[in-house]
XYZ file of N, CA and C in Angstrom:
393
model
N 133.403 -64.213 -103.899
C 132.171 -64.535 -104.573
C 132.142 -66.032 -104.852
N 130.983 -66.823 -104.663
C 131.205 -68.236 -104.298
C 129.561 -68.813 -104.925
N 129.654 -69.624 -106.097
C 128.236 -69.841 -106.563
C 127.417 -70.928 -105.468
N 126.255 -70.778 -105.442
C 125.782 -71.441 -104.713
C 124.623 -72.598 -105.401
N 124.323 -73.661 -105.408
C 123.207 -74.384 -105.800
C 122.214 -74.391 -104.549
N 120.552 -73.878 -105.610
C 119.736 -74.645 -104.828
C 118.637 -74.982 -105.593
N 118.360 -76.341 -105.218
C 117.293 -77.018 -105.746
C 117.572 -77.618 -107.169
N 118.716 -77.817 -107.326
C 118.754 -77.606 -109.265
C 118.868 -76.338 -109.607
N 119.583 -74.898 -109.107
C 119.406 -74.713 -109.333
C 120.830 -73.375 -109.298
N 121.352 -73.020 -110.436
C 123.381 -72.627 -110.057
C 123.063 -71.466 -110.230
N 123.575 -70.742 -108.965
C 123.656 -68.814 -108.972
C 125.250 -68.512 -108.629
N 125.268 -67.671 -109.632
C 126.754 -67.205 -109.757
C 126.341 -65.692 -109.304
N 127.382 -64.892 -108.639
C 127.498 -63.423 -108.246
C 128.222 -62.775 -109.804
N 127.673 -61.663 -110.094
C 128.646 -61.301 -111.584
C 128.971 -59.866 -110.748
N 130.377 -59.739 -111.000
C 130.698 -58.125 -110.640
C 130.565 -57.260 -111.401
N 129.023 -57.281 -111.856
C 129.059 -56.248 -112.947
C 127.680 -56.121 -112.670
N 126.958 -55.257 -113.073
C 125.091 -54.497 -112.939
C 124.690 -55.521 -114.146
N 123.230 -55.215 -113.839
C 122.827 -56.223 -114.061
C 122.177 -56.276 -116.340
N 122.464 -54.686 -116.165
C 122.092 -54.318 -117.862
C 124.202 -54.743 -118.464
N 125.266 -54.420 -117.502
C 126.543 -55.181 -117.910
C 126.411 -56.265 -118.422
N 126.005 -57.153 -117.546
C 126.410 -58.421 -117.744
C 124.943 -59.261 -118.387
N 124.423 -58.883 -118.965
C 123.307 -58.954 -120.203
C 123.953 -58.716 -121.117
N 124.387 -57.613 -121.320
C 125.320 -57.063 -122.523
C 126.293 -58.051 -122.956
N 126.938 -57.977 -121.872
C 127.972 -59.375 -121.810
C 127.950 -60.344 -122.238
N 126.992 -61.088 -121.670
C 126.360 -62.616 -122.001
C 126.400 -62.219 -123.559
N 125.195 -61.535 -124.116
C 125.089 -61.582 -125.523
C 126.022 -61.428 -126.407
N 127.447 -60.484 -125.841
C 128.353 -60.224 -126.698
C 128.830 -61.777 -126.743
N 129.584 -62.531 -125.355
C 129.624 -63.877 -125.663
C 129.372 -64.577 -126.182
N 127.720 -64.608 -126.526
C 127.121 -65.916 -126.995
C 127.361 -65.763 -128.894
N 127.309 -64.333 -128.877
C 127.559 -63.793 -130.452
C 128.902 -64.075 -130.999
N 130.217 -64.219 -130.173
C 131.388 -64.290 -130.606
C 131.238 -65.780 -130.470
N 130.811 -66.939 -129.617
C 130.705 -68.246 -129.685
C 129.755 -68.946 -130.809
N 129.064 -67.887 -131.756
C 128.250 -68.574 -132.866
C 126.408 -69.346 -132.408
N 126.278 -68.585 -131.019
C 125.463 -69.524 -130.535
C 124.043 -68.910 -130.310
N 123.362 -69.378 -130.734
C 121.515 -68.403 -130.872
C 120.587 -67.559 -129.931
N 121.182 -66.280 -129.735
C 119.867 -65.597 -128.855
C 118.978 -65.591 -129.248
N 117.549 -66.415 -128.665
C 116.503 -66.392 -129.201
C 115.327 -65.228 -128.421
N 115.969 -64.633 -127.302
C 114.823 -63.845 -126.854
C 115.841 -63.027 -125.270
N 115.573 -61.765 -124.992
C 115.961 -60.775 -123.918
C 114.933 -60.884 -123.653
N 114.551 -60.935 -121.955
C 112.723 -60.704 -121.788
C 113.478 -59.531 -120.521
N 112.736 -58.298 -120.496
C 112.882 -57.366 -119.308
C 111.847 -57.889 -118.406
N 111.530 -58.707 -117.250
C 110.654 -58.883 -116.595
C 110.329 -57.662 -115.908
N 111.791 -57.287 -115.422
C 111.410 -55.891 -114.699
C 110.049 -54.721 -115.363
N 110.627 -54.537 -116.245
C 109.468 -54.202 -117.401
C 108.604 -54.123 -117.990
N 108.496 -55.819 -118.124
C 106.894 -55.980 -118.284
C 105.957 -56.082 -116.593
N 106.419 -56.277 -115.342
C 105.763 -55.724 -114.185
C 105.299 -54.597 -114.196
N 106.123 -53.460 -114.856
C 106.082 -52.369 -114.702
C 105.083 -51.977 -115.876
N 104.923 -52.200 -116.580
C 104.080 -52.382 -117.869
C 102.519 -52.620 -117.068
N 102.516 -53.421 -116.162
C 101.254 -54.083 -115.465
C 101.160 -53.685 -114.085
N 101.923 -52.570 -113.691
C 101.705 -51.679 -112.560
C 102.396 -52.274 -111.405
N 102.917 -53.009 -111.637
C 103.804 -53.928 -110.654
C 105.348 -53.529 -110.311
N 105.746 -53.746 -109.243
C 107.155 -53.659 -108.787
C 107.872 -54.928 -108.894
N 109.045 -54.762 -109.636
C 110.001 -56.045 -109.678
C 111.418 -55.518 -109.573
N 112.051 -56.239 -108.978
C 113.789 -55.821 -109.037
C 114.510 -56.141 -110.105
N 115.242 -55.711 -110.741
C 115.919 -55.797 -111.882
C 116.092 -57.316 -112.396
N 115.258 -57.406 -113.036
C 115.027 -59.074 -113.825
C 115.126 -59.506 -115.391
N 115.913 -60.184 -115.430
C 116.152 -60.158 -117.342
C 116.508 -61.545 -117.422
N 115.729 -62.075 -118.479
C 115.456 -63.868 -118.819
C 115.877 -63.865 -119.691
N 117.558 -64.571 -120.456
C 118.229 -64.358 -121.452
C 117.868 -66.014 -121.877
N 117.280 -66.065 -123.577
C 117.196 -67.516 -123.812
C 117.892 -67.732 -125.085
N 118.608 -68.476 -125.131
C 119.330 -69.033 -125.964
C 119.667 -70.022 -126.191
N 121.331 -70.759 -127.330
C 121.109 -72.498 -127.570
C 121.416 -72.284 -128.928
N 122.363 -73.931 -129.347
C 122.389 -73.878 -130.325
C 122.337 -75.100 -130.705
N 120.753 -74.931 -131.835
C 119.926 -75.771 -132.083
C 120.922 -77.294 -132.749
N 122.114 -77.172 -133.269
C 122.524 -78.495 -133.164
C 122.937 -79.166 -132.114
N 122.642 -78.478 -131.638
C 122.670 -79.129 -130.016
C 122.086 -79.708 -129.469
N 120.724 -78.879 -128.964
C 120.033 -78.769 -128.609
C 118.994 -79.583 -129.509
N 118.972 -79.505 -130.639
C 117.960 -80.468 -131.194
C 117.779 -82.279 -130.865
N 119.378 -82.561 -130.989
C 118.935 -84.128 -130.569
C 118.528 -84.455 -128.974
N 119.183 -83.962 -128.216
C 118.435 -84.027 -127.186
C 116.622 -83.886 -126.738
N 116.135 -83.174 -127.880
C 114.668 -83.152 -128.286
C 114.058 -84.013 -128.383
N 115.053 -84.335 -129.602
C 114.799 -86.257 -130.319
C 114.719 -86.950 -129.662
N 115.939 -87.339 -129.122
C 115.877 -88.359 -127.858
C 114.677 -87.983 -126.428
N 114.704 -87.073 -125.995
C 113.375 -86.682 -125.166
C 112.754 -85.854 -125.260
N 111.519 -85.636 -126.138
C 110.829 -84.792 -126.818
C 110.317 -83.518 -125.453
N 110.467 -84.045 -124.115
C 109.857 -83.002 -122.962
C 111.145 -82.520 -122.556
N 112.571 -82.413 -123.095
C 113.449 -81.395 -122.934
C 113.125 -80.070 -123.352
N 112.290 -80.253 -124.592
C 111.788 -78.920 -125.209
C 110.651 -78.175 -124.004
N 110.612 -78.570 -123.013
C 110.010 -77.533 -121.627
C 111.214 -76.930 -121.442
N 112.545 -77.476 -121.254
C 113.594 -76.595 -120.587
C 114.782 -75.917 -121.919
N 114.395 -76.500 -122.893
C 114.949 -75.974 -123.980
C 114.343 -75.387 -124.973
N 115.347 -74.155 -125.703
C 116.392 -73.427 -125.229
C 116.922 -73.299 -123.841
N 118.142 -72.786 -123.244
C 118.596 -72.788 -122.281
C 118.466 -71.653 -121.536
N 117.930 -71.010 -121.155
C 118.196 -69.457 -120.173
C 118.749 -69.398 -118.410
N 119.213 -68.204 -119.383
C 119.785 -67.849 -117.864
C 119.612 -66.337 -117.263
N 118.898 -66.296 -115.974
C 118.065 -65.324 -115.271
C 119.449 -64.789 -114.568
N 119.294 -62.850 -115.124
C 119.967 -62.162 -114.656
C 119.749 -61.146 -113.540
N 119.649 -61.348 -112.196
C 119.042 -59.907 -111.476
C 119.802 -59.705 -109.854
N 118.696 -58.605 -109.501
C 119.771 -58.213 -108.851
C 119.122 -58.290 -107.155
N 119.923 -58.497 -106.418
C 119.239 -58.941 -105.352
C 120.209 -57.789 -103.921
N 119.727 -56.790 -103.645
C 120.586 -56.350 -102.110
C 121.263 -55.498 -102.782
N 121.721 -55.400 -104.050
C 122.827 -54.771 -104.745
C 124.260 -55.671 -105.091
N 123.381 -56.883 -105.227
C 124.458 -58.052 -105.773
C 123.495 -58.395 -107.015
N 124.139 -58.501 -108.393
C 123.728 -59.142 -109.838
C 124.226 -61.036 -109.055
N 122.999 -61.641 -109.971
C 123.136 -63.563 -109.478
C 122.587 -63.311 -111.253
N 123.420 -64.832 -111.606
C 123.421 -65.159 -112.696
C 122.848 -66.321 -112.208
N 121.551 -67.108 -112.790
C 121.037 -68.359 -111.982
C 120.236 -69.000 -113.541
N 120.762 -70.478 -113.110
C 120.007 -71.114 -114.605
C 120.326 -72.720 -113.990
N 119.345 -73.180 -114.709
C 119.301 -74.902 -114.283
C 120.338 -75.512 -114.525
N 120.759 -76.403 -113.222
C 122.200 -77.175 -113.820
C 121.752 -77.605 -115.090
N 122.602 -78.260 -115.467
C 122.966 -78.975 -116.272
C 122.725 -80.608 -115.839
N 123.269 -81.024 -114.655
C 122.837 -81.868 -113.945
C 121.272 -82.355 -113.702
N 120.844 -81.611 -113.934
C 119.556 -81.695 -112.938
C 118.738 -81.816 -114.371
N 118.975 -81.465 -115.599
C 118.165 -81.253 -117.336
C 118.691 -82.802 -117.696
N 119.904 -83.171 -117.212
C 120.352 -84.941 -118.135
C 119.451 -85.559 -117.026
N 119.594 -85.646 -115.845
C 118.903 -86.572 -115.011
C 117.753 -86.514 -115.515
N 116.625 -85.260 -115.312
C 115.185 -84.903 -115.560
C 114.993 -85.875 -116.562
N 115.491 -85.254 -118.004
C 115.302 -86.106 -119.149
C 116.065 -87.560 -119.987
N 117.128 -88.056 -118.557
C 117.368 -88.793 -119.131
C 118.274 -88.984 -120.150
N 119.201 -87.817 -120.496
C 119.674 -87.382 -121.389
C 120.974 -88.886 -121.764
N 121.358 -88.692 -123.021
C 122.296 -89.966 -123.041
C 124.021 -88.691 -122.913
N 124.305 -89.757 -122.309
C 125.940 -89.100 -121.787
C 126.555 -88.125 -123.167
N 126.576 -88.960 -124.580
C 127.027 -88.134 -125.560
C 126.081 -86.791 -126.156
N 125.272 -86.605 -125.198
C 124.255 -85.621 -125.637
C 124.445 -84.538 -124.826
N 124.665 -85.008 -123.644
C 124.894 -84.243 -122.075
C 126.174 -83.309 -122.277
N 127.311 -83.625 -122.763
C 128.080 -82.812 -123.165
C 127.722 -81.213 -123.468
N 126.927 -80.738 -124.048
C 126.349 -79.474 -124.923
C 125.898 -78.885 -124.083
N 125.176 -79.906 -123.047
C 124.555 -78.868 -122.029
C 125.203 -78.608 -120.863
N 126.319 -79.008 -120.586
C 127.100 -78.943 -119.511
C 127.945 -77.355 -119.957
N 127.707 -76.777 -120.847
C 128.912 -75.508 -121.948
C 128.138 -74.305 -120.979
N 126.670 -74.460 -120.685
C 126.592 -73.440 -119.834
C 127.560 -73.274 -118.885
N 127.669 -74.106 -118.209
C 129.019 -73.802 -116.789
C 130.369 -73.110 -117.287
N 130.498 -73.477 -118.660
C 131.893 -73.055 -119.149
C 131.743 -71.154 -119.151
N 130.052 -70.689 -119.949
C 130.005 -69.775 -120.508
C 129.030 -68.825 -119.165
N 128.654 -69.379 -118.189
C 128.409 -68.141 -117.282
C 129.725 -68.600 -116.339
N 130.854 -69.443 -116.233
C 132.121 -69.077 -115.183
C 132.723 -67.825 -116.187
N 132.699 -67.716 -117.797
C 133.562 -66.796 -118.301
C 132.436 -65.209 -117.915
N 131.176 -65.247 -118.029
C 130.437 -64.373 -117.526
C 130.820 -63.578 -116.535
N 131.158 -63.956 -115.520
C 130.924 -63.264 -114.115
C 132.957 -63.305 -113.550
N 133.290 -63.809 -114.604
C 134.797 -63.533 -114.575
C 135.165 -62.010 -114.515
N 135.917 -62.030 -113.117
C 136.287 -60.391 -113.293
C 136.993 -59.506 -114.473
């Protein structure tokens, strides 16, 4: 299993379904002290609106001392912040996929001692999809 970037844009394979490793994530982010602000079932709400979707779940989270000065310093981070990360399932493979980190300091410019916080995603979906 081998993450791939495209566009800005990091997909990890998780060996786990795709309601697992939701579960997961949140148990993580809860033992790290760090703010779920919203589960969205996309799958769900398609289905809600008569629509077909493959197993889709938009996990958003962040923790706002974090995340706040980077605000400060570029008030249009708050388009990409909070941070989420899109869980679904594709062929019968779960992809964990969320904006570098790279690609949010460049966008906004971020200052290097700020960039730090947002680079913790990489730390916390490699422990994600850890067998």
């Amino acid at each position: 299993m081998v993450a791939r970037h495209e566009r800005d844009v990091v997909t990890k394979p998780s060996p786990r379904s795709v309601a697992d490793t939701v579960s997961r994530l949140i148990e993580m982010l809860d033992a790290r002290g760090i703010k779920l602000f919203a589960v969205i079932d996309q799958r769900a709400e398609a289905h809600d609106a008569g629509l077909l979707l493959r197993e889709t779940m938009l996990v958003i989270f962040g923790d706002p001392a974090v995340g706040t000065p980077v605000m400060v310093d570029s008030p249009l981070a708050a388009l990409d912040l909070p941070l989420k990360v899109l869980i679904w399932a594709d062929d019968g493979v779960t992809n964990v996929s969320y904006t570098a980190p790279s690609a949010l300091i460049a966008r906004y410019h971020v200052d290097a001692d700020l960039a730090e916080g947002l680079a913790g995603i990489d730390t916390i979906t490699d422990a994600l999809v850890a067998p």
